[in-house]
Structures are given as structure tokens and as C-alpha cells.
Tab-separated table of C-alpha atoms in Angstrom:
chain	number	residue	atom	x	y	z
A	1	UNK	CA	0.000	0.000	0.000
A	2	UNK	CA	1.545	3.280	-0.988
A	3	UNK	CA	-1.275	5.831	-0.316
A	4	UNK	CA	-4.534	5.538	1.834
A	5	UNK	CA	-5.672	8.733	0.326
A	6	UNK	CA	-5.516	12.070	-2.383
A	7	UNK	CA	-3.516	14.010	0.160
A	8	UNK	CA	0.374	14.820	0.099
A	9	UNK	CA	2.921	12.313	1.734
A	10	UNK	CA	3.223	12.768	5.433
A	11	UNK	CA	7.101	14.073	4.853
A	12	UNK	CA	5.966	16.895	1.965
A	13	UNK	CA	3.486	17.819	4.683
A	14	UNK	CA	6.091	17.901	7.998
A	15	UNK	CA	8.311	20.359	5.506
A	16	UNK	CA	5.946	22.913	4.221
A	17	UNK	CA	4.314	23.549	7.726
A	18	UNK	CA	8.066	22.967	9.601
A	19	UNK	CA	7.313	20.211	11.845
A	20	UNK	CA	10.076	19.375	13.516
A	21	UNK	CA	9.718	17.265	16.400
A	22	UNK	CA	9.969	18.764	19.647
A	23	UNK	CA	11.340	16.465	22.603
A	24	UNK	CA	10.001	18.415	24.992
A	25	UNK	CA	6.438	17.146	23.844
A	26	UNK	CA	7.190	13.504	23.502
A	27	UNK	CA	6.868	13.642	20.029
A	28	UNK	CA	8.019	10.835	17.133
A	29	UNK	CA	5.995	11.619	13.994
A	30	UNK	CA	4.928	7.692	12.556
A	31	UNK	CA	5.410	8.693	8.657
A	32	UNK	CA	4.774	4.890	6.990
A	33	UNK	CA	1.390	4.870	6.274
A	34	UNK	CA	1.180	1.323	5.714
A	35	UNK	CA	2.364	1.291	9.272
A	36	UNK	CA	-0.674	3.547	10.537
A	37	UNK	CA	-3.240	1.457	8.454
A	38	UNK	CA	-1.886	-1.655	10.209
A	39	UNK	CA	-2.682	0.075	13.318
A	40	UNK	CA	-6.235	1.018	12.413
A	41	UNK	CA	-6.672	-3.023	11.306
A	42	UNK	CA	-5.754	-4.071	14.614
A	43	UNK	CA	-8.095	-1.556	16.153
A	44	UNK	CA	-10.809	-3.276	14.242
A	45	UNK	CA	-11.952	0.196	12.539
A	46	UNK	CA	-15.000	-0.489	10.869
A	47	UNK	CA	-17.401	2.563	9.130
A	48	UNK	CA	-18.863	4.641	11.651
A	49	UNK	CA	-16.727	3.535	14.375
A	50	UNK	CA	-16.372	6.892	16.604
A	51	UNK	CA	-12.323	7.451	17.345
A	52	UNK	CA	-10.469	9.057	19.991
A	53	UNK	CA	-6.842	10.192	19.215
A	54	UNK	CA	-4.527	11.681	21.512
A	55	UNK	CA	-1.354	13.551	19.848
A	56	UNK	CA	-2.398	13.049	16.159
A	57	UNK	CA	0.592	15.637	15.077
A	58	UNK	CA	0.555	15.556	11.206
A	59	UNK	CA	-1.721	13.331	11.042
A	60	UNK	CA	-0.641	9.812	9.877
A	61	UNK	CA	-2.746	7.556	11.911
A	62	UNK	CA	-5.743	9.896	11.946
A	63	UNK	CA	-5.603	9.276	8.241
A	64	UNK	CA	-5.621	5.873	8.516
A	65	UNK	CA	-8.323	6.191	10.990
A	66	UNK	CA	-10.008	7.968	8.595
A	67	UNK	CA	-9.221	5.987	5.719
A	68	UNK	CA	-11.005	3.020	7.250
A	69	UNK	CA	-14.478	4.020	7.974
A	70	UNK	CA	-14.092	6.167	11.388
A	71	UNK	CA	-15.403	9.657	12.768
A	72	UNK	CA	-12.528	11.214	14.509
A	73	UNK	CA	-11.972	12.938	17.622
A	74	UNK	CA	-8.584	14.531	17.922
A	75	UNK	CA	-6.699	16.045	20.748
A	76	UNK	CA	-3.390	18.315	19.517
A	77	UNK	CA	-1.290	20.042	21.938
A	78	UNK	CA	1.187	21.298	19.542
A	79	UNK	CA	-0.517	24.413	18.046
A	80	UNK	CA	1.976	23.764	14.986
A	81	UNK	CA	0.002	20.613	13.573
A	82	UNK	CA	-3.122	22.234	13.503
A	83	UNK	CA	-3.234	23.081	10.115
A	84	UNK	CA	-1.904	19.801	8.497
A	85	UNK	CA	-5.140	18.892	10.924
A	86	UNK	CA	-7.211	21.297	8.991
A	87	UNK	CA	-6.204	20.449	5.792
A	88	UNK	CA	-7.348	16.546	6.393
A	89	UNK	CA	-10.409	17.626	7.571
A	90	UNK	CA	-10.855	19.655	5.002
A	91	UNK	CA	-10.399	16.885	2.825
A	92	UNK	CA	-13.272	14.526	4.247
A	93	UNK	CA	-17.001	15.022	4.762
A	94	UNK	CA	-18.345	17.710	7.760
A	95	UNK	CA	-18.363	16.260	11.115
A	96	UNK	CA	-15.401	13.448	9.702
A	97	UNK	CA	-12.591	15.262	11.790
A	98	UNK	CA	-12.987	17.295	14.723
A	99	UNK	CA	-9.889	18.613	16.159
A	100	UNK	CA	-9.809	19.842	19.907
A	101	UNK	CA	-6.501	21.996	20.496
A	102	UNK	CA	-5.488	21.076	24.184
A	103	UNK	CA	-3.503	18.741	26.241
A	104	UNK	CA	-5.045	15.831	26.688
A	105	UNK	CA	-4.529	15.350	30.090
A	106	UNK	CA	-7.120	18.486	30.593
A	107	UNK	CA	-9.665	17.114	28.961
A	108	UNK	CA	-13.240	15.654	29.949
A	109	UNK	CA	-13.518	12.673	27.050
A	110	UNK	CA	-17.056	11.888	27.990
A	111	UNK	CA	-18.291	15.643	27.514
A	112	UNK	CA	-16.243	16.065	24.444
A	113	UNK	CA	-17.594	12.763	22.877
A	114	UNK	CA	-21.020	12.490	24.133
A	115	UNK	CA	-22.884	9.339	24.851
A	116	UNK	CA	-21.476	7.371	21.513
A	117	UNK	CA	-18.906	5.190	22.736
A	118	UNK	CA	-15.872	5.715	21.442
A	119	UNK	CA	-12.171	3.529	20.264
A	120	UNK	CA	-9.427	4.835	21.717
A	121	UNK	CA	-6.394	4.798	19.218
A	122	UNK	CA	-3.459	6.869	19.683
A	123	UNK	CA	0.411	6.468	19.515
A	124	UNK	CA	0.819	8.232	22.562
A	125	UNK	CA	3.594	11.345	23.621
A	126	UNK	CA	5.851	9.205	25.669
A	127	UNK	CA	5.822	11.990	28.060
A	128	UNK	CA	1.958	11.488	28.917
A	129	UNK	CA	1.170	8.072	27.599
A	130	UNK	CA	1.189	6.000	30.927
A	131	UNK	CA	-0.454	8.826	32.810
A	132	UNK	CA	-3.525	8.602	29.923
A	133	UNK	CA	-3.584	4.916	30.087
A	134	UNK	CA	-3.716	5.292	34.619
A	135	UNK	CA	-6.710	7.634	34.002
A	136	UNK	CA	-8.676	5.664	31.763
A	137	UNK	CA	-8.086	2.261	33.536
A	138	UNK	CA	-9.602	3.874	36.388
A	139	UNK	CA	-12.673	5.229	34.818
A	140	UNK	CA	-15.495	5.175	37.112
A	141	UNK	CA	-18.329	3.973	36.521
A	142	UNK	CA	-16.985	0.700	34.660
A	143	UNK	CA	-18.003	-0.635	32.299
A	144	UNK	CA	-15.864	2.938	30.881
A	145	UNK	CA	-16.583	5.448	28.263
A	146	UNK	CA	-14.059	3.565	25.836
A	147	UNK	CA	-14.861	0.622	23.761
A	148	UNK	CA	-11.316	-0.235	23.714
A	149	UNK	CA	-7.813	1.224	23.656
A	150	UNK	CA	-5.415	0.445	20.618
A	151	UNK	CA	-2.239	2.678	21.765
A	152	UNK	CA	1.744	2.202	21.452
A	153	UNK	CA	3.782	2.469	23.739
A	154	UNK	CA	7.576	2.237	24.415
A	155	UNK	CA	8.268	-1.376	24.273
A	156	UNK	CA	9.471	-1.813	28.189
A	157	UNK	CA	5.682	0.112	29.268
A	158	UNK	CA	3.898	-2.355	27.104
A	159	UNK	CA	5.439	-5.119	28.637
A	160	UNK	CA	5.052	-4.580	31.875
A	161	UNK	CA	0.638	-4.442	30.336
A	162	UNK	CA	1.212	-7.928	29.281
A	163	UNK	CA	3.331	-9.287	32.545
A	164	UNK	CA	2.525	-11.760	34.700
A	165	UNK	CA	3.661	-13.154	37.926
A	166	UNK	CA	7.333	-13.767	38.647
A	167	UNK	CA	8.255	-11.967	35.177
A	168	UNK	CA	10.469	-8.935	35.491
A	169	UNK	CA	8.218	-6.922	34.015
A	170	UNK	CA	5.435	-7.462	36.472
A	171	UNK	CA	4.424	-4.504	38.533
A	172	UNK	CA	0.982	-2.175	39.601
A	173	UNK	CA	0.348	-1.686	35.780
A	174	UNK	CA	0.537	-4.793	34.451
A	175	UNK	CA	-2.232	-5.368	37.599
A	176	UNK	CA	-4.203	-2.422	37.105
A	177	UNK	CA	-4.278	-3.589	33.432
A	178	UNK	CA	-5.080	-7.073	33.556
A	179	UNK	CA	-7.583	-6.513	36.216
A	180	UNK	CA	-10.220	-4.858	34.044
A	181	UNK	CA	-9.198	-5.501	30.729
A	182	UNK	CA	-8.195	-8.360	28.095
A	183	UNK	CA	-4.521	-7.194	27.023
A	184	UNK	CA	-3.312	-8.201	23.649
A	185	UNK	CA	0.511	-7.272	21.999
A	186	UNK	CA	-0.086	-6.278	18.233
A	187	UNK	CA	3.121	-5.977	17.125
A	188	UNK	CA	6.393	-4.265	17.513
A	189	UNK	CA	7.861	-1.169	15.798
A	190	UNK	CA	11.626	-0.089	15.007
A	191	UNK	CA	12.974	3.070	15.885
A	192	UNK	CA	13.588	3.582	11.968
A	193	UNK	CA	9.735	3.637	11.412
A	194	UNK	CA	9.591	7.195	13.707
A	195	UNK	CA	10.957	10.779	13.033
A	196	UNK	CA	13.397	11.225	14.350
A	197	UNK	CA	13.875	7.775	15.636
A	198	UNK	CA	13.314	6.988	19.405
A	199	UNK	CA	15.976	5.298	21.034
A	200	UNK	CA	13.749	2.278	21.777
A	201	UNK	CA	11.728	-0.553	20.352
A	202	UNK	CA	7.651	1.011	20.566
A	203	UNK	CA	5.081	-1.732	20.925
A	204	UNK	CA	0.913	-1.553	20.025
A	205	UNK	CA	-0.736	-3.390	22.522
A	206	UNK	CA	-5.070	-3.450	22.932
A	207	UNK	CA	-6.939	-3.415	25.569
A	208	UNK	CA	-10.821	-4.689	25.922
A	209	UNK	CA	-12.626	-3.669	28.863
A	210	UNK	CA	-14.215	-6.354	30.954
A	211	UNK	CA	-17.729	-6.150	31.922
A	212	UNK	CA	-16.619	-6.588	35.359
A	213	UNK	CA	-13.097	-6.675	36.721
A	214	UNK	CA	-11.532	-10.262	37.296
A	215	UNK	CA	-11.766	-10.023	41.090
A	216	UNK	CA	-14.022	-8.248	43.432
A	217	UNK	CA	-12.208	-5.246	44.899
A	218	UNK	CA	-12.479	-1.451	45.780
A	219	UNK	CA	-10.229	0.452	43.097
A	220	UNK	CA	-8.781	2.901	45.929
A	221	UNK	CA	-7.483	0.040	48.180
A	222	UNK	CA	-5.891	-1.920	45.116
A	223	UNK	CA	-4.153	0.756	44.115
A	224	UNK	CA	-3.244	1.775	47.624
A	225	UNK	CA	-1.487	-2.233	48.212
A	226	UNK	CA	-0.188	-2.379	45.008
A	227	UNK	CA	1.367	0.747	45.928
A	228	UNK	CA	2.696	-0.551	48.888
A	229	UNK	CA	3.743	-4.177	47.817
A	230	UNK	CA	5.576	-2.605	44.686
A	231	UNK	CA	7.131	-0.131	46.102
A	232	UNK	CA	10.080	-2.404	47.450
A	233	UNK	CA	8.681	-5.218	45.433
A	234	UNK	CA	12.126	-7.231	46.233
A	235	UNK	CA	11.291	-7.343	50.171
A	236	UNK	CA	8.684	-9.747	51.719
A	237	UNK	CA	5.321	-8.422	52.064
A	238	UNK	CA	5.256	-8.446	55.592
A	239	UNK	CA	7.943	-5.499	55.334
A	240	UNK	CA	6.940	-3.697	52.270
A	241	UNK	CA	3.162	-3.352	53.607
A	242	UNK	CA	4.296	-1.661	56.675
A	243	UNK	CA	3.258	1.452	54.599
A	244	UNK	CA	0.081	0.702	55.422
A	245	UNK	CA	-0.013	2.027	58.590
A	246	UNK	CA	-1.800	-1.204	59.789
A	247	UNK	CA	-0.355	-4.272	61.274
A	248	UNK	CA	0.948	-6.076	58.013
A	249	UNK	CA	1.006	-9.654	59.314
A	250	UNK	CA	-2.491	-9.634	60.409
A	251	UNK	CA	-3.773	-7.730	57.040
A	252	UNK	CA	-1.956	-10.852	55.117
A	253	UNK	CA	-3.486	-13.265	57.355
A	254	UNK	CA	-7.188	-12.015	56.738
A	255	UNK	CA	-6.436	-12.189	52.540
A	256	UNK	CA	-4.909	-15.867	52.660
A	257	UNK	CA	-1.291	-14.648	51.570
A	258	UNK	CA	1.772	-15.841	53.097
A	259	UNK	CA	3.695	-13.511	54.777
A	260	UNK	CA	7.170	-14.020	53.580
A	261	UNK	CA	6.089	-13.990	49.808
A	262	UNK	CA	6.951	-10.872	48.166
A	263	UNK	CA	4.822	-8.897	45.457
A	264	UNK	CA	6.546	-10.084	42.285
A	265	UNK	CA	5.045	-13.564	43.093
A	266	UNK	CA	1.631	-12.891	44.039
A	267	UNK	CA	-1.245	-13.362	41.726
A	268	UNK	CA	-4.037	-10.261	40.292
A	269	UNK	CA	-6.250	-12.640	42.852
A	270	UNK	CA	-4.143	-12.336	45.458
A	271	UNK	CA	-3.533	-8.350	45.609
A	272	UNK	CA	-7.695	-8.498	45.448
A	273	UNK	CA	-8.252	-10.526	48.639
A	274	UNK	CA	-5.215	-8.247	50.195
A	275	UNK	CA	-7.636	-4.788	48.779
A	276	UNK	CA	-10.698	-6.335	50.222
A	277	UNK	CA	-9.467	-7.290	53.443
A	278	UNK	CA	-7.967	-3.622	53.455
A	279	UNK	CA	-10.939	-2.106	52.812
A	280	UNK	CA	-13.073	-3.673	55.976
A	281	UNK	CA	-12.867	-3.718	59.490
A	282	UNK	CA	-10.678	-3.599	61.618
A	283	UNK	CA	-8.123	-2.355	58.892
A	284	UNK	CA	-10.700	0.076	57.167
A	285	UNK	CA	-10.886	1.923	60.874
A	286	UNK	CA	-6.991	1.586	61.619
């Protein structure tokens, strides 16, 4: 595939609106368009699909995006890509591409995209992307606003998504992850696909929400003991729970998990029984 669309190669338009990256932004433009389409496939983009992009810079996956059937939403901090932006709109039907200057971080998804739920797709400013992903994993209410998430990452955040016990990877993301959603690795990307190249491997990985997460838990007290338990993930759990300001031994007693294991070994079930046992008497009180 050598063009998705009529418009100009992605490098003709970087040079006559002078987009240079700027590091200070996260930014690595993704130029190969048969690269971006292979994204949108493994988004599953089908017509009508509503999108949500975060960081669409010049605009090769949102043409992709577009390319395949889907109604756009588009978040652009850099005030310089704007009019690439414009000129893609310009180029599909009314309504097609809507364009919301801003940083994403600042931004209400469910008021900007309504009550249609929506596909997240985005290769994400390293500088914000695991922030994004923390925000939308803890959505409240769940089931979330998002359909699903197809995002890239830098190779060593997706696998720590995909992780599971014992792994080196393993840590409160690859929990918080896998305790609401499916998580699937796409594929892997070179540096030499990016300008200017990163100086690591990038990785697309999904994620599906479940209908209910995996375990029974309260969000807050999860995230509070994975906290805790990775925090000096190396030490046995009756020392690195001390944090807790509760008496560790007893907390690991009511959840059923061995004192001397440490959090690297435990399972997504485990850290549930430790949140749930946090979360009620006499520990809730302490």
C-alpha cells in the first residue's frame, strides 16, 4: 500500500508547515502509512466507528483512521500541527474530523464525545502516555466510556501491560491492566519507522474492557497495596506493607497470603483478597 488517500505524503506535509519534532512534547511523527493502516486493522476500525486520538501531530494515523471508515476525535497540543489537521479535515465530509486543540490530560472525554462510545487509538507522547492509560483504567463507573484502547507504547511500558507473575516486568500496571481488561501485543515497531527515531523498540498493545473486573475489589485500596507491595517489590510483604499504617502480618493473614512472599510472586487474585481485606474492618478503621 503506498497511499490511503488524495492528500500529500506525510514528509511533503512535515516540511511545508516545519514540523520538527519537539522532545520536549514527547513527540516521534509515525510517517509509513502502511504502518498507521496496520494500526487502524488491529483496532478493528469499521465505518462509523467513533475514534479518539490523543497527539495526532501531522496526522498519519488519523488518516488511517479515517481511511477506514471512522469519525474522529482529535486532541493536539502542539498548536503547529493544527493546520496539516485542517487540511485533512478539510479533505473529508463535515463532522469526519474534529480537532480539539489542548492537552489531553485536561480534557473531559465523555463531555467532548457524548454518549457514543468511542475507540481509543493513539500512539501516545511518551511523556503522557502512561499517565492517559492510569486515568482511563480507572474510569469510574466501569463498564468505561471507551470501547477499547489500541495505543503504542515504548516497548518496556507495554510489557510490563502484558506481565505476569514472577516476570520482570510485572508490577501495579501490568495489575491495574489485567484486572479490568483483556490485554493483547499487536506488534512491535523499530525506531527507523519514527521521526526522528526513538531510542527504543515502541510496541501496540489493545486493551478490551471487561464487563466486570476479574476479582471483586475497591479500586482505591488496590491501588493503595499495590502501591505498597511494589514499592520495594524485592522485600517480603510483611515489610513492604508496613506502609500501610496497619499491622501487616495480620492484614496478610485475613487475605490468605503468606507472609514471607513478596509482590513479584503474588497473583491479580491475590492483591484483590489483600484490597478487600484492606478495605473492611478492623483495617478500614486503623
Amino acid at each position: 500500500m503506498s497511499r490511503i488517500d488524495d492528500l500529500p505524503p506525510l514528509r511533503d506535509v512535515i516540511a511545508r508547515h516545519g514540523l520538527a519534532a519537539k522532545k520536549a512534547l514527547g513527540q516521534n511523527f509515525l510517517l509509513d502509512l502502511n504502518v498507521t493502516a496496520r494500526i487502524a486493522r488491529a483496532a478493528e476500525i469499521a465505518p462509523g466507528d467513533l475514534v479518539y486520538e490523543v497527539g495526532p501531530g501531522p496526522g498519519g494515523l488519523t488518516r488511517a483512521l479515517l481511511a477506514a471508515g471512522a469519525d474522529v476525535v482529535a486532541v493536539e497540543r502542539d498548536e503547529r500541527c493544527l493546520e496539516a489537521l485542517a487540511e485533512i479535515a478539510a479533505a473529508y465530509a463535515p463532522g469526519r474530523l474534529t480537532v480539539i486543540p489542548g492537552d489531553a490530560l485536561a480534557v473531559d472525554e465523555t463531555a467532548v464525545l457524548g454518549a457514543r462510545p468511542a475507540k481509543v487509538v493513539a500512539n501516545l507522547p511518551y511523556n503522557v502516555g502512561t499517565a492517559l492509560l492510569i486515568r482511563w483504567l480507572s474510569a469510574d463507573p466501569w463498564p468505561p466510556w471507551w470501547r477499547s484502547l489500541t495505543l503504542m507504547f515504548q516497548k518496556e511500558v507495554a510489557d510490563r501491560l502484558i506481565a505476569g507473575p514472577r516476570e520482570d516486568a510485572y508490577s501495579r500496571l501490568s495489575i491495574m491492566a489485567q484486572w479490568r481488561c483483556r490485554v493483547r501485543h499487536h506488534f512491535d515497531l523499530s525506531p527507523k519507522a519514527f521521526v526522528p527515531p526513538p531510542k527504543v523498540t515502541s510496541t501496540v498493545v489493545g486493551l478490551i474492557p471487561l464487563p466486570a473486573p476479574r476479582h471483586e475489589c475497591r479500586l482505591s485500596a488496590l491501588e493503595t497495596v499495590t502501591a505498597n507491595a511494589f514499592g520495594q517489590r524485592r522485600k517480603m510483604l510483611r515489610q513492604s506493607l508496613k506502609g500501610l499504617a496497619v499491622p501487616a502480618e495480620r492484614l496478610l493473614e485475613a487475605a490468605g497470603v503468606v507472609p514471607t512472599a513478596r509482590a513479584e510472586e503474588l497473583d491479580i487474585a491475590a492483591f484483590a483478597a489483600l484490597a478487600r481485606a484492606l478495605a473492611e474492618p478492623p483495617f478500614r478503621d486503623a
